[in-house]
């Protein structure tokens, strides 16, 4: 284990060294001083540039390319400026694409609503959803305050009693309500039948 910890720190140290610039690392203070010094120095004149003369190696069959080598001295006249390059021609605008109009499958006015739906809409009332009524399958069943056997028993119902299902989260426990007494609680899903 100690070897693993040591190798981990060694790797993290090496990664930090590389990510911070490695051997080329320059602290921010030194970098700012160098920038301040370079800003205070005057820039060299463009006419005073010099380049190195071509070097010939004896016995070499490689000759320098005369178009790429030049010798510039301090008092030589500057080279003529290159010819300006013509601006590219503007690209023509794309031709318009023909589009076809698509008619809707059926106009909204052709949608037919049932007469019962129209009546419920005009009354402002909507039909109530169907209640999920199930029957207790057992002799005497415990109804609990929460979904699980860890919750206390709040009620006991006889087998064959009809209950309304309020919630079925799919966990094996169903939240129900006794329609007669309006008491609510949780019952195991395998103790109910349709």
Coordinates of N, CA and C in Angstrom, one line a residue:
X1 N 0.8 -1.2 0.0 CA 0.0 0.0 0.0 C 0.9 1.3 0.0
X2 N 1.9 1.2 0.8 CA 2.8 2.4 0.9 C 3.4 2.7 -0.5
X3 N 3.8 1.6 -1.2 CA 4.4 1.8 -2.5 C 3.4 2.5 -3.5
X4 N 2.1 2.1 -3.4 CA 1.1 2.7 -4.2 C 0.9 4.2 -3.9
X5 N 0.9 4.5 -2.7 CA 0.8 5.9 -2.3 C 2.0 6.7 -2.8
X6 N 3.2 6.2 -2.6 CA 4.4 6.8 -3.1 C 4.3 7.1 -4.6
X7 N 4.0 6.0 -5.3 CA 3.9 6.1 -6.8 C 2.8 7.1 -7.2
X8 N 1.7 7.2 -6.5 CA 0.7 8.1 -6.8 C 1.2 9.6 -6.6
X9 N 1.9 9.9 -5.5 CA 2.4 11.2 -5.3 C 3.5 11.5 -6.3
X10 N 4.3 10.6 -6.7 CA 5.3 10.8 -7.7 C 4.7 11.1 -9.0
X11 N 3.6 10.4 -9.4 CA 2.9 10.7 -10.7 C 2.3 12.0 -10.7
X12 N 1.6 12.4 -9.6 CA 1.0 13.7 -9.5 C 2.0 14.9 -9.5
X13 N 3.2 14.6 -8.9 CA 4.2 15.7 -9.0 C 4.7 15.8 -10.4
X14 N 5.0 14.7 -11.1 CA 5.4 14.8 -12.5 C 4.4 15.5 -13.3
X15 N 3.1 15.1 -13.1 CA 2.0 15.7 -14.0 C 2.0 17.2 -13.7
X16 N 2.1 17.7 -12.5 CA 2.1 19.1 -12.1 C 3.2 19.8 -12.8
X17 N 4.4 19.2 -12.8 CA 5.6 19.8 -13.4 C 5.4 20.0 -14.9
X18 N 4.9 18.9 -15.5 CA 4.7 19.0 -17.0 C 3.6 20.0 -17.3
X19 N 2.5 20.1 -16.6 CA 1.4 21.0 -16.9 C 1.8 22.4 -16.6
X20 N 2.7 22.7 -15.7 CA 3.1 24.1 -15.4 C 4.2 24.6 -16.4
X21 N 4.6 23.8 -17.3 CA 5.6 24.3 -18.3 C 6.9 23.5 -18.3
X22 N 7.1 22.7 -17.3 CA 8.3 21.9 -17.2 C 9.6 22.7 -17.1
X23 N 10.6 22.4 -17.9 CA 11.8 23.2 -17.8 C 11.7 24.6 -18.4
X24 N 10.7 24.8 -19.2 CA 10.5 26.1 -19.8 C 9.6 27.1 -18.9
X25 N 9.3 26.7 -17.7 CA 8.5 27.5 -16.8 C 9.2 28.8 -16.4
X26 N 8.4 29.9 -16.6 CA 8.9 31.2 -16.2 C 7.9 31.8 -15.2
X27 N 8.3 32.1 -14.0 CA 7.4 32.7 -13.0 C 6.7 34.0 -13.6
X28 N 5.5 34.3 -13.1 CA 4.8 35.4 -13.6 C 5.5 36.7 -13.4
X29 N 6.2 36.8 -12.2 CA 6.9 38.1 -12.0 C 8.1 38.3 -12.9
X30 N 8.8 37.2 -13.3 CA 9.9 37.4 -14.3 C 9.3 37.7 -15.7
X31 N 8.2 37.1 -16.0 CA 7.5 37.3 -17.3 C 7.1 38.8 -17.4
X32 N 6.5 39.3 -16.3 CA 6.1 40.7 -16.3 C 7.3 41.7 -16.5
X33 N 8.4 41.4 -15.8 CA 9.6 42.2 -15.9 C 10.1 42.2 -17.3
X34 N 10.2 41.0 -17.9 CA 10.7 40.9 -19.3 C 9.8 41.7 -20.3
X35 N 8.5 41.6 -20.1 CA 7.6 42.4 -21.0 C 7.8 43.9 -20.8
X36 N 8.0 44.3 -19.5 CA 8.2 45.7 -19.3 C 9.6 46.2 -19.9
X37 N 10.6 45.4 -19.8 CA 11.9 45.8 -20.5 C 11.8 45.8 -22.0
X38 N 11.1 44.8 -22.6 CA 11.0 44.8 -24.0 C 10.1 46.0 -24.5
X39 N 9.2 46.5 -23.7 CA 8.4 47.6 -24.1 C 9.2 48.9 -24.0
X40 N 10.2 49.0 -23.1 CA 11.0 50.2 -23.0 C 12.1 50.3 -24.1
X41 N 12.5 49.1 -24.6 CA 13.6 49.1 -25.7 C 13.0 49.5 -27.0
X42 N 13.8 50.4 -27.8 CA 13.3 50.7 -29.1 C 13.4 49.5 -30.1
X43 N 12.5 49.5 -31.0 CA 12.5 48.4 -32.0 C 13.5 48.7 -33.0
X44 N 14.2 47.7 -33.5 CA 15.2 47.9 -34.6 C 14.6 48.3 -35.9
X45 N 15.3 49.1 -36.7 CA 14.8 49.6 -37.9 C 14.7 48.4 -38.9
X46 N 13.7 48.4 -39.8 CA 13.5 47.3 -40.7 C 14.6 47.3 -41.8
X47 N 15.3 48.4 -42.0 CA 16.3 48.4 -43.1 C 17.6 47.8 -42.6
X48 N 17.8 47.7 -41.3 CA 19.1 47.2 -40.8 C 19.1 45.7 -40.6
X49 N 18.2 45.0 -41.2 CA 18.2 43.5 -41.1 C 19.2 42.9 -41.9
X50 N 19.8 41.9 -41.4 CA 20.8 41.1 -42.1 C 20.4 39.6 -42.1
X51 N 20.8 38.9 -43.0 CA 20.6 37.5 -43.0 C 21.9 36.8 -43.3
X52 N 22.0 35.5 -43.0 CA 23.2 34.8 -43.2 C 23.4 34.4 -44.6
X53 N 24.7 34.4 -45.0 CA 25.0 34.0 -46.4 C 24.9 32.5 -46.4
X54 N 24.6 31.9 -47.6 CA 24.5 30.5 -47.7 C 25.9 29.8 -47.4
X55 N 25.8 28.7 -46.8 CA 27.0 27.9 -46.5 C 27.1 26.8 -47.5
X56 N 28.3 26.7 -48.1 CA 28.6 25.6 -49.0 C 29.5 24.6 -48.3
X57 N 29.1 23.3 -48.3 CA 29.9 22.3 -47.8 C 30.6 21.6 -48.9
X58 N 31.9 21.4 -48.7 CA 32.7 20.8 -49.7 C 32.3 19.3 -49.9
X59 N 32.2 18.9 -51.1 CA 31.8 17.5 -51.4 C 30.3 17.3 -51.4
X60 N 29.6 18.4 -51.2 CA 28.2 18.3 -51.2 C 27.6 18.5 -52.6
X61 N 26.7 17.8 -53.1 CA 26.1 18.0 -54.4 C 24.8 18.7 -54.3
X62 N 24.5 19.3 -53.1 CA 23.3 20.0 -52.9 C 23.6 21.5 -53.0
X63 N 23.0 22.1 -54.0 CA 23.3 23.6 -54.2 C 22.1 24.3 -53.6
X64 N 22.4 25.5 -53.1 CA 21.3 26.3 -52.5 C 20.4 26.9 -53.6
X65 N 19.2 27.1 -53.3 CA 18.2 27.6 -54.2 C 18.4 29.1 -54.2
X66 N 18.8 29.7 -55.4 CA 19.0 31.1 -55.4 C 17.8 32.0 -55.2
X67 N 16.6 31.4 -55.5 CA 15.4 32.2 -55.2 C 15.1 32.3 -53.7
X68 N 15.6 31.4 -52.9 CA 15.3 31.5 -51.5 C 16.4 32.1 -50.7
X69 N 17.6 32.3 -51.2 CA 18.7 32.9 -50.4 C 18.9 34.3 -50.9
X70 N 19.2 35.2 -50.0 CA 19.5 36.6 -50.3 C 20.4 37.1 -49.2
X71 N 21.2 38.1 -49.6 CA 22.1 38.7 -48.6 C 21.6 40.2 -48.6
X72 N 21.2 40.6 -47.4 CA 20.8 42.0 -47.2 C 21.8 42.7 -46.3
X73 N 22.3 43.8 -46.8 CA 23.2 44.7 -46.1 C 22.5 45.9 -45.6
X74 N 23.1 46.6 -44.7 CA 22.4 47.8 -44.2 C 22.0 48.9 -45.1
X75 N 22.8 49.2 -46.2 CA 22.5 50.3 -47.1 C 21.9 49.8 -48.4
X76 N 21.5 48.6 -48.6 CA 20.9 48.2 -49.8 C 19.5 48.7 -49.9
X77 N 19.0 49.0 -51.1 CA 17.7 49.5 -51.3 C 16.7 48.3 -51.0
X78 N 15.5 48.7 -50.5 CA 14.5 47.7 -50.2 C 14.0 47.0 -51.4
X79 N 13.6 45.8 -51.3 CA 13.0 45.0 -52.4 C 11.7 45.7 -52.8
X80 N 11.3 45.6 -54.0 CA 10.0 46.1 -54.4 C 8.9 45.3 -53.7
X81 N 7.9 46.0 -53.4 CA 6.7 45.4 -52.8 C 6.1 44.4 -53.7
X82 N 5.6 43.3 -53.2 CA 5.0 42.3 -54.1 C 3.7 42.9 -54.7
X83 N 3.3 42.4 -55.8 CA 2.1 42.9 -56.5 C 0.9 42.5 -55.6
X84 N 0.0 43.5 -55.6 CA -1.2 43.1 -54.8 C -2.0 42.0 -55.4
X85 N -2.5 41.2 -54.6 CA -3.3 40.1 -55.0 C -4.8 40.6 -55.2
X86 N -5.4 40.2 -56.3 CA -6.7 40.7 -56.6 C -7.7 40.0 -55.5
X87 N -8.6 40.8 -55.1 CA -9.6 40.3 -54.2 C -10.4 39.2 -54.9
X88 N -10.8 38.2 -54.1 CA -11.6 37.1 -54.7 C -12.9 37.6 -55.2
X89 N -13.4 37.1 -56.2 CA -14.7 37.5 -56.8 C -15.8 37.0 -55.8
X90 N -16.8 37.9 -55.6 CA -17.9 37.4 -54.7 C -18.6 36.2 -55.3
X91 N -19.0 35.3 -54.4 CA -19.7 34.1 -54.8 C -21.1 34.5 -55.2
X92 N -21.6 34.0 -56.2 CA -23.0 34.3 -56.6 C -24.0 33.8 -55.6
X93 N -25.1 34.5 -55.4 CA -26.1 34.1 -54.5 C -26.8 32.8 -55.0
X94 N -27.1 31.9 -54.1 CA -27.7 30.6 -54.5 C -29.1 30.9 -55.1
X95 N -29.4 30.1 -56.1 CA -30.7 30.2 -56.7 C -31.8 29.8 -55.7
X96 N -33.0 30.5 -55.7 CA -34.0 30.1 -54.8 C -34.5 28.7 -55.1
X97 N -34.9 27.9 -54.1 CA -35.4 26.6 -54.2 C -36.9 26.7 -54.2
X98 N -37.5 25.9 -55.2 CA -38.9 25.9 -55.2 C -39.5 25.1 -54.1
X99 N -40.5 25.6 -53.5 CA -41.2 24.9 -52.4 C -42.6 24.6 -52.7
X100 N -43.1 23.5 -52.2 CA -44.5 23.2 -52.5 C -45.3 23.3 -51.1
X101 N -46.5 23.8 -51.2 CA -47.3 24.0 -50.0 C -48.0 22.6 -49.8
X102 N -48.1 22.3 -48.5 CA -48.7 21.0 -48.2 C -50.0 21.4 -47.4
X103 N -51.1 20.8 -47.9 CA -52.4 21.1 -47.3 C -52.5 20.2 -46.0
X104 N -53.1 20.7 -45.0 CA -53.3 19.9 -43.8 C -54.2 18.7 -44.1
X105 N -54.0 17.6 -43.4 CA -54.7 16.4 -43.6 C -56.2 16.6 -43.4
X106 N -56.6 17.3 -42.4 CA -58.0 17.5 -42.1 C -58.1 18.9 -41.5
X107 N -59.0 19.8 -42.0 CA -59.2 21.1 -41.3 C -59.7 20.9 -39.9
X108 N -59.4 21.8 -39.0 CA -59.8 21.7 -37.6 C -61.3 21.7 -37.5
X109 N -62.0 22.4 -38.4 CA -63.5 22.4 -38.4 C -64.1 21.1 -38.6
X110 N -63.4 20.1 -39.3 CA -63.9 18.8 -39.6 C -63.8 17.8 -38.5
X111 N -63.1 18.2 -37.4 CA -63.0 17.3 -36.2 C -64.3 17.2 -35.6
X112 N -64.7 15.9 -35.4 CA -66.0 15.6 -34.8 C -65.9 15.2 -33.4
X113 N -66.6 15.9 -32.5 CA -66.6 15.6 -31.1 C -67.9 14.8 -30.8
X114 N -67.8 13.9 -29.9 CA -69.0 13.2 -29.5 C -70.0 14.2 -28.8
X115 N -71.3 13.8 -28.9 CA -72.3 14.7 -28.3 C -72.2 14.7 -26.8
X116 N -71.7 13.6 -26.2 CA -71.6 13.6 -24.7 C -70.4 14.5 -24.3
X117 N -69.4 14.6 -25.1 CA -68.3 15.5 -24.8 C -68.7 16.9 -24.9
X118 N -69.5 17.2 -25.9 CA -69.9 18.6 -26.1 C -70.8 19.0 -24.9
X119 N -71.7 18.1 -24.5 CA -72.6 18.4 -23.3 C -71.8 18.7 -22.1
X120 N -70.7 17.9 -21.8 CA -69.9 18.0 -20.6 C -69.1 19.3 -20.6
X121 N -68.7 19.7 -21.8 CA -67.9 20.9 -22.0 C -68.8 22.1 -21.8
X122 N -70.0 22.1 -22.3 CA -70.9 23.2 -22.2 C -71.4 23.4 -20.7
X123 N -71.6 22.3 -20.0 CA -72.0 22.4 -18.6 C -70.8 22.8 -17.7
X124 N -69.6 22.7 -18.1 CA -68.5 23.0 -17.3 C -68.0 21.9 -16.4
X125 N -68.7 20.7 -16.6 CA -68.3 19.5 -15.8 C -67.7 18.5 -16.7
X126 N -66.9 17.7 -16.1 CA -66.2 16.7 -16.9 C -66.5 15.4 -16.2
X127 N -66.6 14.3 -16.9 CA -66.9 13.0 -16.3 C -65.8 12.6 -15.4
X128 N -66.1 12.1 -14.2 CA -65.1 11.7 -13.2 C -64.4 10.4 -13.7
X129 N -63.1 10.3 -13.4 CA -62.4 9.1 -13.9 C -62.9 7.9 -13.1
X130 N -62.9 6.8 -13.8 CA -63.4 5.6 -13.1 C -62.5 5.2 -11.9
X131 N -63.2 4.8 -10.8 CA -62.5 4.5 -9.6 C -62.0 3.1 -9.7
X132 N -60.8 2.9 -9.2 CA -60.1 1.5 -9.1 C -60.6 0.9 -7.9
X133 N -61.6 0.0 -7.9 CA -62.1 -0.7 -6.8 C -61.6 -2.1 -6.8
X134 N -61.0 -2.5 -5.7 CA -60.5 -3.9 -5.5 C -61.0 -4.5 -4.3
X135 N -60.9 -5.8 -4.2 CA -61.5 -6.6 -3.1 C -60.3 -7.2 -2.3
X136 N -60.4 -7.1 -0.9 CA -59.4 -7.7 0.0 C -59.5 -9.2 -0.1
X137 N -58.3 -9.8 -0.3 CA -58.3 -11.3 -0.5 C -57.5 -11.8 0.8
X138 N -58.3 -12.2 1.8 CA -57.7 -12.7 3.0 C -58.8 -12.7 4.1
X139 N -58.5 -13.2 5.3 CA -59.5 -13.2 6.3 C -59.5 -12.0 7.1
X140 N -58.3 -11.6 7.7 CA -58.2 -10.3 8.4 C -56.9 -9.7 8.0
X141 N -57.0 -8.5 7.4 CA -55.8 -7.9 6.7 C -55.4 -6.6 7.5
X142 N -54.1 -6.4 7.7 CA -53.6 -5.2 8.4 C -53.5 -4.1 7.4
X143 N -54.0 -2.9 7.7 CA -53.8 -1.7 7.0 C -52.8 -0.8 7.7
X144 N -51.7 -0.4 7.1 CA -50.6 0.3 7.8 C -50.6 1.8 7.4
X145 N -49.8 2.6 8.2 CA -49.7 4.0 7.9 C -48.7 4.4 6.8
X146 N -47.9 3.4 6.4 CA -47.0 3.7 5.3 C -46.7 2.4 4.5
X147 N -45.9 2.5 3.4 CA -45.7 1.4 2.6 C -44.6 0.4 3.1
X148 N -44.9 -0.4 4.0 CA -43.9 -1.4 4.5 C -44.4 -2.0 5.8
X149 N -43.8 -3.1 6.2 CA -44.1 -3.7 7.5 C -43.5 -2.9 8.7
X150 N -42.6 -2.0 8.4 CA -42.1 -1.2 9.5 C -43.0 -0.2 10.0
X151 N -44.1 0.1 9.3 CA -45.1 1.2 9.7 C -46.1 0.5 10.6
X152 N -46.7 1.3 11.5 CA -47.6 0.7 12.5 C -49.0 0.4 11.8
X153 N -49.7 -0.6 12.3 CA -51.0 -1.0 11.9 C -52.0 0.1 12.4
X154 N -52.8 0.6 11.5 CA -53.8 1.6 11.9 C -55.2 1.1 11.8
X155 N -55.4 0.0 11.1 CA -56.7 -0.5 10.8 C -56.6 -2.0 10.4
X156 N -57.7 -2.8 10.7 CA -57.8 -4.1 10.2 C -59.1 -4.3 9.4
X157 N -59.0 -4.9 8.2 CA -60.3 -5.1 7.4 C -60.5 -6.5 7.2
X158 N -61.8 -6.9 7.1 CA -62.2 -8.3 6.8 C -62.0 -8.6 5.4
X159 N -61.8 -9.9 5.0 CA -61.7 -10.4 3.7 C -63.0 -10.1 2.9
X160 N -62.9 -9.8 1.7 CA -64.1 -9.5 0.9 C -64.5 -8.1 0.9
X161 N -63.9 -7.2 1.7 CA -64.2 -5.8 1.8 C -63.7 -5.1 0.5
X162 N -64.5 -4.2 -0.1 CA -64.1 -3.5 -1.2 C -63.4 -2.2 -0.8
X163 N -62.2 -1.9 -1.4 CA -61.4 -0.7 -1.1 C -61.1 0.0 -2.4
X164 N -61.0 1.3 -2.3 CA -60.6 2.1 -3.5 C -59.1 2.4 -3.5
X165 N -58.5 2.1 -4.7 CA -57.0 2.3 -4.8 C -56.8 3.7 -5.1
X166 N -55.9 4.4 -4.3 CA -55.6 5.8 -4.5 C -54.3 5.9 -5.2
X167 N -53.3 5.0 -4.9 CA -52.0 5.2 -5.5 C -51.4 3.8 -5.6
X168 N -50.7 3.5 -6.7 CA -50.0 2.2 -6.9 C -48.6 2.5 -7.5
X169 N -47.6 2.8 -6.6 CA -46.3 3.2 -7.1 C -45.5 2.0 -7.7
X170 N -46.0 0.8 -7.6 CA -45.3 -0.4 -8.2 C -44.3 -0.9 -7.3
X171 N -44.3 -0.6 -6.0 CA -43.3 -1.1 -5.0 C -43.8 -2.3 -4.3
X172 N -45.0 -2.8 -4.6 CA -45.6 -3.9 -3.9 C -46.6 -3.5 -2.8
X173 N -46.7 -2.2 -2.6 CA -47.6 -1.6 -1.6 C -48.5 -0.7 -2.3
X174 N -49.8 -0.7 -1.9 CA -50.8 0.1 -2.6 C -51.5 1.0 -1.5
X175 N -51.6 2.3 -1.8 CA -52.3 3.3 -0.9 C -53.8 3.1 -1.3
X176 N -54.6 2.9 -0.3 CA -56.0 2.6 -0.5 C -56.9 3.4 0.5
X177 N -58.2 3.4 0.2 CA -59.2 4.1 1.1 C -60.4 3.2 1.2
X178 N -60.9 3.1 2.4 CA -62.1 2.3 2.7 C -63.3 3.2 2.3
X179 N -64.1 2.9 1.3 CA -65.2 3.7 0.9 C -66.2 4.0 2.0
X180 N -66.4 3.0 2.9 CA -67.4 3.2 3.9 C -67.0 4.2 5.0
X181 N -65.7 4.0 5.6 CA -65.3 4.8 6.7 C -64.4 6.0 6.2
X182 N -64.0 6.0 5.0 CA -63.1 7.0 4.4 C -61.7 7.0 5.0
X183 N -61.3 5.9 5.7 CA -60.0 5.8 6.3 C -59.0 5.4 5.2
X184 N -57.8 6.0 5.2 CA -56.8 5.7 4.2 C -55.6 5.0 4.9
X185 N -54.9 4.2 4.1 CA -53.7 3.5 4.6 C -53.1 2.7 3.4
X186 N -52.1 1.9 3.8 CA -51.3 1.1 2.8 C -51.5 -0.4 3.1
X187 N -51.6 -1.1 2.0 CA -51.9 -2.6 2.0 C -50.9 -3.2 1.0
X188 N -50.5 -4.5 1.3 CA -49.7 -5.2 0.4 C -50.4 -5.5 -0.8
X189 N -49.8 -5.4 -2.0 CA -50.5 -5.5 -3.3 C -51.0 -6.9 -3.5
X190 N -50.3 -7.9 -2.9 CA -50.7 -9.3 -3.2 C -51.9 -9.7 -2.3
X191 N -52.4 -8.8 -1.5 CA -53.6 -9.1 -0.7 C -54.8 -8.5 -1.3
X192 N -54.7 -8.0 -2.5 CA -55.9 -7.4 -3.2 C -56.1 -8.2 -4.5
X193 N -57.4 -8.3 -4.9 CA -57.7 -8.8 -6.2 C -58.7 -7.9 -6.9
X194 N -58.8 -8.1 -8.2 CA -59.7 -7.2 -9.0 C -61.2 -7.5 -8.7

